[in-house]
Coordinates of C-alpha atoms in Angstrom, one line a residue:
M21 CA 66.8 151.8 87.4
Q22 CA 67.2 148.2 86.1
S23 CA 66.3 145.5 88.5
P24 CA 68.9 142.7 89.1
P25 CA 68.3 139.4 87.2
S26 CA 66.2 137.0 89.2
T27 CA 67.6 133.7 90.3
P28 CA 66.1 130.7 88.4
E29 CA 63.7 128.7 90.3
R30 CA 64.7 125.2 91.4
Y31 CA 62.9 122.4 89.6
E32 CA 60.2 120.8 91.7
Y33 CA 59.7 117.1 91.1
R34 CA 56.1 115.9 90.5
P35 CA 55.2 112.6 92.2
L36 CA 55.5 109.5 90.0
G37 CA 52.5 107.4 89.2
L38 CA 52.2 103.7 89.6
D39 CA 54.8 101.9 87.4
E40 CA 56.1 105.3 86.1
I41 CA 59.7 106.4 85.7
R42 CA 61.1 109.7 84.6
L43 CA 63.2 110.3 81.4
I44 CA 64.9 113.5 80.2
K45 CA 64.5 114.8 76.6
L46 CA 68.0 116.4 76.2
A47 CA 67.6 119.3 73.8
P48 CA 70.0 119.5 70.8
A49 CA 72.6 122.3 70.7
S50 CA 76.0 123.2 69.4
Q51 CA 79.1 123.5 71.7
G52 CA 79.0 126.3 74.1
V53 CA 75.2 126.4 74.6
E54 CA 73.9 125.6 78.1
L55 CA 72.3 122.2 78.7
Q56 CA 68.5 122.1 78.4
C57 CA 66.0 119.3 78.9
E58 CA 62.4 118.4 79.5
V59 CA 61.5 115.9 82.2
L60 CA 59.1 113.2 81.0
H61 CA 56.9 110.9 83.1
V62 CA 56.4 107.6 81.2
S63 CA 55.4 104.0 81.8
I64 CA 58.5 101.9 82.3
E65 CA 57.9 100.0 79.1
G66 CA 56.2 102.9 77.2
R67 CA 59.1 104.7 75.6
S68 CA 62.4 104.0 73.8
Y69 CA 65.4 105.5 75.7
E70 CA 69.1 105.1 76.4
A71 CA 70.3 104.6 80.0
L72 CA 73.4 106.4 81.3
S73 CA 75.9 104.5 83.5
Y74 CA 78.4 106.8 85.1
T75 CA 80.1 107.7 88.4
W76 CA 78.8 110.7 90.4
G77 CA 82.2 111.8 91.5
S78 CA 82.0 114.7 93.9
D79 CA 78.6 115.4 95.4
K80 CA 79.0 119.1 94.8
K81 CA 76.5 120.3 92.2
T82 CA 78.8 122.7 90.4
H83 CA 76.7 122.9 87.2
V84 CA 73.0 123.2 86.2
I85 CA 70.7 122.0 83.5
A86 CA 67.7 124.1 82.5
V87 CA 64.2 122.6 82.7
G88 CA 62.0 125.3 81.1
S89 CA 62.4 128.3 83.4
T90 CA 63.8 126.2 86.3
K91 CA 67.1 124.6 87.0
I92 CA 68.4 121.4 88.4
G93 CA 71.9 121.3 90.0
I94 CA 74.1 118.5 88.7
T95 CA 77.7 117.3 89.3
T96 CA 80.6 117.9 87.1
N97 CA 80.7 114.2 85.9
L98 CA 77.0 114.3 84.8
Y99 CA 77.4 117.6 83.2
Q100 CA 80.4 116.4 81.1
A101 CA 78.5 113.3 80.1
L102 CA 75.4 115.2 78.9
Y103 CA 77.4 117.9 77.2
H104 CA 79.3 115.3 75.1
L105 CA 76.3 113.0 74.5
R106 CA 73.7 115.6 73.3
H107 CA 73.1 115.7 69.6
Q108 CA 73.4 118.8 67.5
D109 CA 70.1 118.5 65.6
I110 CA 67.7 116.1 67.4
D111 CA 66.5 115.4 70.9
R112 CA 68.1 112.5 72.9
I113 CA 65.9 110.6 75.3
L114 CA 68.0 109.5 78.3
W115 CA 67.6 108.0 81.8
A116 CA 70.2 109.3 84.4
D117 CA 69.6 108.5 88.0
A118 CA 70.6 111.9 89.5
L119 CA 68.0 113.6 87.3
C120 CA 65.3 110.9 87.0
I121 CA 65.0 110.0 90.6
N122 CA 64.2 112.6 93.3
Q123 CA 67.2 112.1 95.5
G124 CA 65.6 114.0 98.3
D125 CA 62.6 111.6 98.6
T126 CA 63.6 108.5 100.5
Q127 CA 60.3 106.7 99.7
E128 CA 60.8 107.4 95.9
R129 CA 64.4 106.2 96.1
N130 CA 63.3 102.9 97.7
H131 CA 60.6 102.5 95.0
Q132 CA 62.8 103.4 92.0
V133 CA 65.8 101.3 93.1
N134 CA 63.6 98.3 92.9
Y135 CA 63.0 99.2 89.2
M136 CA 66.7 99.6 88.4
A137 CA 67.1 96.2 86.9
Q138 CA 64.1 96.7 84.6
I139 CA 65.3 100.2 83.7
F140 CA 68.7 99.1 82.5
S141 CA 67.5 95.8 80.9
S142 CA 64.7 97.7 79.0
A143 CA 66.9 100.5 77.6
S144 CA 67.8 100.3 73.9
E145 CA 71.4 100.9 74.9
V146 CA 73.4 101.5 78.1
I147 CA 76.0 104.3 77.6
I148 CA 78.9 103.7 79.9
W149 CA 80.5 107.2 80.4
L150 CA 84.1 107.0 81.5
G151 CA 84.9 110.7 81.2
P152 CA 86.7 113.0 78.7
E153 CA 89.0 111.5 76.1
Q154 CA 92.7 110.8 76.9
E155 CA 95.5 109.4 74.8
D156 CA 96.1 106.4 77.0
V157 CA 92.5 105.3 76.7
K158 CA 92.7 105.6 72.9
L159 CA 95.7 103.2 72.9
A160 CA 93.9 100.7 75.2
L161 CA 90.7 100.7 73.1
E162 CA 92.7 100.2 69.9
A163 CA 94.4 97.2 71.6
F164 CA 91.1 95.7 72.6
R165 CA 89.6 96.2 69.2
E166 CA 92.6 94.7 67.3
S167 CA 92.8 91.8 69.7
D168 CA 89.1 91.0 69.4
S169 CA 89.4 91.0 65.7
T170 CA 92.5 88.7 65.7
I171 CA 91.1 86.3 68.3
A172 CA 87.9 86.0 66.2
R173 CA 90.0 85.1 63.2
Y174 CA 92.8 83.0 64.6
G175 CA 91.5 81.8 68.0
D176 CA 94.1 80.2 70.3
S177 CA 96.8 80.6 67.6
Y178 CA 96.8 84.3 68.5
V179 CA 97.6 83.6 72.1
Q180 CA 100.3 81.1 71.3
S181 CA 101.9 83.7 69.0
M182 CA 102.3 86.1 72.0
H183 CA 104.8 83.6 73.4
S184 CA 106.9 83.1 70.4
K185 CA 109.1 85.0 68.0
E186 CA 107.6 83.0 65.1
T187 CA 104.1 84.3 65.5
G188 CA 102.4 82.2 62.9
V189 CA 99.7 84.9 62.8
P190 CA 100.2 87.9 60.4
D191 CA 100.2 91.3 62.0
V192 CA 99.5 90.0 65.5
P193 CA 98.9 92.9 68.0
R194 CA 101.8 93.2 70.3
I195 CA 101.0 93.5 74.0
D196 CA 104.0 95.5 75.1
E197 CA 104.5 97.5 78.3
G198 CA 102.9 100.6 76.8
V199 CA 99.8 98.7 75.9
I200 CA 99.6 97.1 79.3
S201 CA 100.0 100.5 81.0
S202 CA 97.2 101.9 78.9
I203 CA 94.9 98.9 79.6
L204 CA 95.5 99.3 83.4
A205 CA 94.9 103.0 83.2
L206 CA 91.6 102.3 81.5
A207 CA 90.7 99.7 84.2
R208 CA 91.5 102.2 86.9
R209 CA 88.8 104.6 85.7
K210 CA 86.4 105.1 88.6
W211 CA 83.5 103.5 86.7
F212 CA 85.1 100.1 86.8
T213 CA 85.1 100.1 90.7
R214 CA 81.6 101.5 91.2
L215 CA 79.3 98.8 92.6
W216 CA 76.1 99.9 90.9
V217 CA 77.6 99.5 87.5
V218 CA 77.7 95.7 87.9
Q219 CA 73.9 95.4 87.3
E220 CA 73.8 98.3 84.9
A221 CA 76.3 96.7 82.5
T222 CA 75.4 93.1 83.1
L223 CA 71.7 93.5 82.4
A224 CA 72.0 95.7 79.4
K225 CA 70.8 94.5 75.9
K226 CA 73.7 96.5 74.5
A227 CA 76.4 98.5 76.4
T228 CA 78.9 100.9 74.9
I229 CA 81.9 102.3 76.6
T230 CA 82.2 106.0 75.7
C231 CA 85.2 108.2 76.6
G232 CA 84.8 111.6 75.0
R233 CA 84.4 110.9 71.3
L234 CA 85.9 107.4 71.6
S235 CA 83.7 104.3 72.0
I236 CA 83.8 100.5 72.0
P237 CA 81.2 97.8 72.8
F238 CA 81.6 96.6 76.3
D239 CA 81.2 93.1 75.1
T240 CA 84.5 93.5 73.3
I241 CA 86.3 94.3 76.6
L242 CA 84.7 91.3 78.2
R243 CA 85.5 88.9 75.3
V244 CA 89.2 89.9 75.1
T245 CA 89.9 89.9 78.9
K246 CA 88.1 86.5 79.2
H247 CA 90.4 85.1 76.4
W248 CA 93.5 86.6 77.9
R249 CA 92.7 85.2 81.3
K250 CA 91.9 81.8 79.9
H251 CA 95.4 81.6 78.5
D252 CA 97.0 83.0 81.6
F253 CA 98.2 86.4 80.5
I254 CA 99.7 86.9 83.9
F255 CA 99.6 90.7 84.0
L256 CA 95.8 90.6 83.9
P257 CA 94.5 88.0 86.4
R258 CA 96.9 89.1 89.2
N259 CA 96.7 92.8 88.8
E260 CA 94.2 94.4 91.1
A261 CA 93.1 97.1 88.6
I262 CA 91.6 94.4 86.3
R263 CA 89.8 92.5 89.0
P264 CA 86.4 94.3 88.6
V265 CA 86.5 93.6 84.8
L266 CA 87.1 89.9 85.5
A267 CA 84.3 89.9 88.1
M268 CA 81.8 91.3 85.6
N269 CA 83.1 88.7 83.2
T270 CA 82.2 86.0 85.7
I271 CA 78.7 87.5 86.4
T272 CA 77.8 87.9 82.8
G273 CA 78.6 84.2 82.3
L274 CA 76.1 83.2 85.1
E275 CA 72.8 81.7 84.1
H276 CA 70.3 84.5 83.8
H277 CA 73.1 86.8 85.3
K278 CA 72.1 85.6 88.8
A279 CA 73.8 84.0 91.7
P280 CA 73.3 83.5 95.5
L281 CA 73.9 86.7 97.5
L282 CA 77.0 85.5 99.2
E283 CA 78.6 84.6 95.9
L284 CA 77.8 88.0 94.5
L285 CA 79.2 89.7 97.6
R286 CA 82.4 87.7 97.1
L287 CA 82.7 88.5 93.4
T288 CA 82.1 92.2 94.0
K289 CA 84.3 92.8 97.0
A290 CA 86.7 94.9 94.8
F291 CA 83.9 97.4 94.0
E292 CA 83.1 100.5 96.0
S293 CA 80.0 102.3 97.1
S294 CA 79.6 105.6 98.9
D295 CA 76.6 104.3 100.9
P296 CA 77.5 101.1 102.8
R297 CA 73.9 99.9 102.5
D298 CA 74.4 99.7 98.7
R299 CA 76.8 96.8 99.3
I300 CA 73.6 94.7 99.4
F301 CA 71.0 96.9 97.7
A302 CA 73.0 97.3 94.5
L303 CA 73.1 93.5 94.1
M304 CA 69.5 92.6 94.8
S305 CA 68.4 92.4 91.2
L306 CA 71.1 89.8 90.5
V307 CA 70.4 87.6 93.5
S308 CA 69.0 84.1 92.6
D309 CA 67.5 83.6 96.0
D310 CA 65.9 87.1 96.2
A311 CA 62.4 85.8 97.0
N312 CA 63.8 84.6 100.3
L313 CA 66.1 87.5 101.3
G314 CA 63.7 88.6 104.0
F315 CA 64.0 92.3 103.2
E316 CA 63.5 94.9 100.4
V317 CA 65.4 98.1 99.5
D318 CA 64.7 100.4 102.4
Y319 CA 67.0 103.4 102.9
S320 CA 65.3 104.2 106.2
L321 CA 67.1 101.2 107.7
S322 CA 70.4 101.8 109.4
C323 CA 73.5 100.0 108.1
A324 CA 73.8 98.0 111.3
A325 CA 70.2 97.0 111.2
L326 CA 70.4 96.0 107.5
Y327 CA 73.6 93.9 108.0
T328 CA 72.3 92.2 111.1
Q329 CA 68.9 91.5 109.5
M330 CA 70.5 90.0 106.4
A331 CA 72.9 87.8 108.4
K332 CA 70.2 86.6 110.8
H333 CA 67.8 85.8 108.0
W334 CA 70.4 84.0 105.9
I335 CA 71.7 81.8 108.8
M336 CA 68.2 80.9 109.9
Q337 CA 66.9 80.2 106.4
F338 CA 69.8 78.1 105.2
K339 CA 70.9 76.6 108.5
S340 CA 74.5 77.2 107.4
L341 CA 77.5 78.9 108.9
T342 CA 79.2 79.8 105.6
L343 CA 78.5 83.4 106.4
L344 CA 80.9 83.3 109.4
R345 CA 83.9 82.9 107.0
R346 CA 83.5 86.6 106.2
A347 CA 82.7 87.7 109.7
G348 CA 84.6 88.4 112.9
L349 CA 86.2 91.4 114.6
A350 CA 89.3 90.9 112.4
L351 CA 87.1 92.0 109.5
H352 CA 85.1 94.8 111.2
S353 CA 85.7 98.4 110.5
G354 CA 84.6 99.4 114.0
D355 CA 82.4 102.1 112.5
I356 CA 79.2 100.0 112.6
D357 CA 77.8 98.6 115.8
I358 CA 77.0 95.0 114.8
P359 CA 77.5 91.6 116.6
S360 CA 80.9 90.0 115.9
W361 CA 79.3 87.1 113.9
V362 CA 77.7 89.6 111.4
P363 CA 79.9 90.4 108.4
D364 CA 80.8 94.0 107.9
W365 CA 80.1 94.5 104.2
S366 CA 81.1 98.1 104.3
I367 CA 84.8 97.2 104.1
C368 CA 86.0 97.0 100.5
D369 CA 88.5 94.4 101.6
R370 CA 90.6 93.4 98.6
I371 CA 93.5 92.2 100.7
Y372 CA 91.7 89.4 102.6
V373 CA 91.4 85.9 101.1
E374 CA 89.0 83.4 102.7
L375 CA 90.2 80.0 103.7
G376 CA 88.1 78.4 101.0
D377 CA 89.8 75.1 100.0
K378 CA 87.0 72.6 99.2
S379 CA 88.9 69.8 100.9
F380 CA 88.5 71.4 104.4
R381 CA 85.9 69.5 106.5
A382 CA 86.9 70.3 110.0
T383 CA 83.6 68.9 111.4
R384 CA 83.1 66.3 108.7
S385 CA 79.5 65.8 107.8
T386 CA 78.0 67.3 111.0
T387 CA 75.0 69.6 110.6
A388 CA 74.8 73.1 111.9
T389 CA 71.9 73.9 114.2
P390 CA 72.3 77.7 114.7
R391 CA 69.7 79.9 116.5
V392 CA 69.7 83.7 116.9
N393 CA 68.2 84.8 120.2
D394 CA 66.3 87.9 121.1
S395 CA 69.5 89.8 121.9
N396 CA 71.0 88.9 118.5
G397 CA 73.3 86.4 120.0
L398 CA 74.2 83.5 117.7
E399 CA 73.8 80.2 119.6
L400 CA 75.5 77.1 118.1
S401 CA 77.1 73.8 119.0
A402 CA 80.9 73.8 119.1
I403 CA 83.9 71.8 120.2
F404 CA 86.9 73.4 122.0
I405 CA 90.2 72.6 120.4
D406 CA 92.9 74.7 122.2
N407 CA 94.1 78.1 123.4
I408 CA 96.6 80.3 121.5
K409 CA 100.1 80.2 123.1
V410 CA 102.6 82.0 120.8
I411 CA 101.9 84.3 118.0
G412 CA 104.3 85.2 115.2
K413 CA 104.8 88.5 113.4
E414 CA 102.4 90.2 111.1
M415 CA 103.1 89.3 107.5
L416 CA 103.6 92.9 106.4
P417 CA 105.2 94.3 103.2
P418 CA 108.1 96.7 103.7
G419 CA 106.9 100.2 104.6
L420 CA 103.7 99.3 106.6
Q421 CA 105.5 98.5 109.8
S422 CA 105.5 102.2 110.8
E423 CA 101.6 102.3 111.0
N424 CA 100.5 102.4 114.6
S425 CA 97.3 100.3 114.4
I426 CA 96.3 97.1 112.6
L427 CA 93.4 99.0 110.9
G428 CA 95.8 101.7 109.9
R429 CA 98.1 99.2 108.3
R430 CA 95.2 97.6 106.4
H431 CA 94.0 101.0 105.1
S432 CA 97.6 101.7 103.8
W433 CA 97.7 98.3 102.3
L434 CA 94.5 98.8 100.5
K435 CA 96.0 101.8 98.7
D436 CA 98.5 99.4 97.0
V437 CA 97.1 95.9 97.2
S438 CA 99.8 94.7 94.9
R439 CA 102.3 94.8 97.8
V440 CA 102.9 91.4 99.2
P441 CA 103.8 90.0 102.6
N442 CA 107.4 89.6 103.6
I443 CA 108.2 86.0 102.7
G444 CA 111.5 86.0 104.6
S445 CA 109.7 86.9 107.8
L446 CA 107.2 84.1 107.2
F447 CA 109.8 81.4 106.9
A448 CA 111.8 82.9 109.9
D449 CA 108.6 82.5 112.0
L450 CA 108.1 78.9 110.8
N451 CA 111.6 78.1 112.1
Y452 CA 111.1 80.0 115.4
L453 CA 107.7 78.5 116.2
S454 CA 108.8 74.9 115.3
K455 CA 110.5 74.6 118.6
Y456 CA 107.1 74.5 120.3
L457 CA 105.9 71.7 118.1
N458 CA 107.8 68.6 119.2
P459 CA 106.1 66.2 119.2
Y460 CA 103.2 67.3 117.0
P461 CA 99.7 66.3 118.3
S462 CA 99.0 64.3 115.2
G463 CA 102.3 62.5 115.4
E464 CA 103.4 63.8 112.0
N465 CA 106.9 64.9 111.0
I466 CA 107.5 68.5 111.9
E467 CA 109.1 69.4 108.6
H468 CA 106.0 67.9 106.8
V469 CA 103.7 70.0 109.0
K470 CA 105.8 73.2 108.3
R471 CA 105.7 72.6 104.5
R472 CA 101.9 72.1 104.5
T473 CA 101.2 75.0 106.8
A474 CA 103.4 77.4 104.7
I475 CA 100.9 77.0 101.9
F476 CA 97.7 76.8 104.1
G477 CA 97.2 73.1 103.4
I478 CA 95.5 73.7 100.0
S479 CA 94.8 70.7 97.8
G480 CA 97.9 69.6 95.9
W481 CA 100.2 71.4 98.4
D482 CA 102.7 68.5 98.2
K483 CA 103.5 69.3 94.6
F484 CA 105.4 72.4 95.8
V485 CA 108.0 70.6 97.8
D486 CA 110.8 71.7 95.5
E487 CA 109.6 75.3 95.7
Y488 CA 109.4 75.1 99.5
Q489 CA 113.0 73.9 99.7
S490 CA 114.2 76.6 97.2
V491 CA 112.5 79.5 99.0
Y492 CA 113.5 78.1 102.4
A493 CA 117.2 78.0 101.3
S494 CA 116.9 81.6 99.9
C495 CA 115.6 82.8 103.3
Q496 CA 118.5 81.2 105.1
I497 CA 121.0 83.0 102.9
D498 CA 119.1 86.3 102.9
P499 CA 116.5 86.8 105.8
S500 CA 115.1 89.9 103.9
F501 CA 114.2 87.7 100.9
D502 CA 111.0 89.1 99.4
Y503 CA 108.7 88.1 96.6
V504 CA 108.1 90.2 93.5
P505 CA 105.3 88.7 91.4
L506 CA 106.2 87.7 87.9
S507 CA 103.1 89.6 86.9
C508 CA 105.1 92.8 87.7
N509 CA 107.7 91.8 85.1
V510 CA 106.7 91.5 81.5
A511 CA 110.1 90.1 80.7
T512 CA 109.1 86.7 82.2
R513 CA 107.5 86.0 78.9
N514 CA 110.8 86.4 77.1
P515 CA 110.7 83.9 74.2
D516 CA 114.5 83.5 74.4
R517 CA 114.2 81.5 77.6
S518 CA 113.8 77.8 77.6
D519 CA 110.4 76.3 78.3
D520 CA 111.8 74.5 81.3
L521 CA 113.0 77.7 82.9
V522 CA 109.8 79.5 82.2
R523 CA 107.7 76.6 83.7
S524 CA 110.0 76.6 86.7
D525 CA 109.6 80.3 87.3
L526 CA 105.9 80.1 86.8
K527 CA 105.5 77.3 89.3
K528 CA 107.6 79.2 91.9
D529 CA 105.5 82.3 91.2
E530 CA 102.3 80.3 91.7
Y531 CA 103.6 78.9 95.0
L532 CA 104.7 82.3 96.4
S533 CA 101.6 84.1 95.1
I534 CA 99.4 81.6 97.0
I535 CA 101.3 82.1 100.2
S536 CA 101.4 85.9 99.8
A537 CA 97.6 86.1 99.1
Y538 CA 96.6 83.9 102.1
A539 CA 99.2 85.4 104.5
R540 CA 97.6 88.9 104.2
C541 CA 95.9 89.9 107.5
R542 CA 97.1 86.7 109.2
M543 CA 99.9 85.6 111.6
L544 CA 101.5 82.2 112.3
C545 CA 100.8 80.8 115.8
T546 CA 101.2 77.8 118.1
T547 CA 98.7 76.5 120.6
D548 CA 99.1 75.1 124.2
R549 CA 99.0 71.5 122.9
G550 CA 101.5 72.3 120.2
Y551 CA 99.4 72.8 117.0
L552 CA 100.8 75.1 114.3
G553 CA 98.5 77.4 112.2
W554 CA 97.4 80.7 110.9
V555 CA 95.2 83.1 112.8
P556 CA 93.7 86.6 112.1
D557 CA 96.1 89.5 112.8
I558 CA 94.2 90.8 115.9
T559 CA 94.5 87.4 117.7
R560 CA 95.9 87.5 121.2
K561 CA 97.6 85.0 123.5
G562 CA 94.8 83.2 125.4
D563 CA 92.2 83.4 122.6
S564 CA 90.5 80.1 121.9
V565 CA 90.2 77.9 118.9
F566 CA 86.8 76.2 118.3
I567 CA 85.2 74.1 115.5
F568 CA 81.6 74.9 115.0
L569 CA 79.5 71.9 114.0
G570 CA 78.5 72.3 110.4
A571 CA 81.4 74.7 109.6
P572 CA 84.3 73.5 107.3
V573 CA 87.1 75.5 109.1
P574 CA 88.0 76.3 112.7
F575 CA 87.5 79.8 114.2
V576 CA 89.3 81.9 116.8
V577 CA 87.1 83.4 119.5
R578 CA 87.6 85.6 122.5
P579 CA 85.9 84.9 125.9
A580 CA 83.3 87.4 126.9
G581 CA 81.5 85.5 129.7
D582 CA 80.4 82.0 130.6
D583 CA 80.2 80.2 127.3
V584 CA 79.9 83.6 125.6
Y585 CA 82.5 84.7 123.0
R586 CA 83.2 87.3 120.4
L587 CA 84.2 85.9 117.0
I588 CA 87.7 86.9 115.8
G589 CA 87.7 85.1 112.5
Q590 CA 88.4 81.9 110.7
C591 CA 91.8 80.1 111.0
Y592 CA 93.9 77.4 109.7
I593 CA 95.2 74.9 112.3
D594 CA 97.3 72.1 110.8
G595 CA 96.0 68.7 111.8
I596 CA 92.4 69.4 112.4
M597 CA 91.2 70.8 109.0
C598 CA 89.8 67.5 107.8
G599 CA 87.9 66.2 110.8
E600 CA 90.8 64.8 112.7
A601 CA 89.6 66.4 116.0
L602 CA 86.4 64.3 115.8
A603 CA 88.4 61.1 115.7
L604 CA 90.7 61.8 118.8
E605 CA 90.9 59.0 121.4
N606 CA 89.6 61.3 124.1
D607 CA 86.2 62.0 122.5
P608 CA 85.9 65.8 122.2
T609 CA 83.1 67.4 124.2
E610 CA 80.4 69.2 122.4
K611 CA 79.0 72.3 124.1
N612 CA 76.6 75.1 123.3
I613 CA 78.2 78.6 123.0
T614 CA 76.9 82.0 122.1
L615 CA 78.6 84.5 119.8
I616 CA 77.8 88.2 120.5

């Protein structure tokens, strides 16, 4: 009687030596033959290899690769990549994280993650695997290749030709709706939103995008999108799908590809990671101030401990409150138990825009003197401004009002971040709340205050007076007036229209896009003393507005005891954004408060 076939043994990883990494020698084979490889232990600089940059996809290991008489389970995405990339006649030496790092050994993961930057920067080439070949990807890659060639030959003349019937450039590639759709389909591939790929592609000597049998240098994608953005090809800068590409464009342009951690966190907020700790760990090799981070990659740390440790160290090291602009209960998922003043980096929050205008100096040149106590309370000097009296409506796009909770509405919004707040509702609220503003505490004209508040007081706000009047009039005629970005309509580049009409539309689009971006997750409000402003969407009547010494913008807080508060989030209060509160006749009283 024949015995049943034995189940192949699972491959057992041998411990790595000091300064060692693993590589796989992928055996050659024709189509239809199972994957086979040999696992090599080498010095990190001792062997030429290619590094694979890809997305894991599902964690289910539905395929295997043979290692001698043993097997290693691998995911579908990795299997497809290796199957397409193996040669038919010679070995291929590769580094792939799921195979070359023992994922079941936390200590080894910690150790190898610290080598990631060197692994990708030392590779002869980084292969960016996007998945099997598809027709829309083929069209997009052809468009990038043709545009790169034309830009190299004709420079700015190429872009000018896109706006005119008389191109002036022979055989100029046409960026029509079909090409745009294919480019956005390419950008929506999961690889472009995976956080780890930022360092993998940025640090590479040479990186090649591979999709089935199709390929293109990654530098080509970066060059073309940078050129298009420079010349305001509207469909690219304002489309969410392209934001990760533009972020990588920015990072590759940094000196030595490095930046302060907070800047990297801001640039990569559109990227995703399955482990919330990787929001920080995946960026550490790109951080310019890494020697002073106060921690190393350590997957034994809980997410709450990591985020709190990072925030505490950063605030105490730099004596700065900049971090608070990304903190507060309004930006917490509720899934991680952290103090209100600690940012929750686990939220891939692409709908929230910080109040970042450089002209804001709510506390002028005062210096922050923060201290974190033994209970992780943040102690700081602050000045009370006022309490919240009346709150307007949430600035929600049509269709989100049916969600029961604010967090639920945000999650729905994240599924389609191109949806914009209801502009008609915004201007209706401005009218409604203005009855609480007479006289305004600063003595200014109420209409002047409304115009400035509508656009969050950004520098140059007064250049949009005509646009304010136009939109205001439209809202009076049609209260349901809504804003559809010109970026959604390729026809706005119609060369038959006069330059004046195009400029007028573009300026109105700029005005409304600024409002719609900043209004997300915020509501209009008035205070007891009659200030008008914008506050986070979880703000309640009775919450307080403070300015923290050393911080450029005011904050909303919620009382939690004697001089103890929970941070809700940053806010815009017209009339105190440039230090006016420090110059009031009744000298404001400075007090010490604690945020918990």
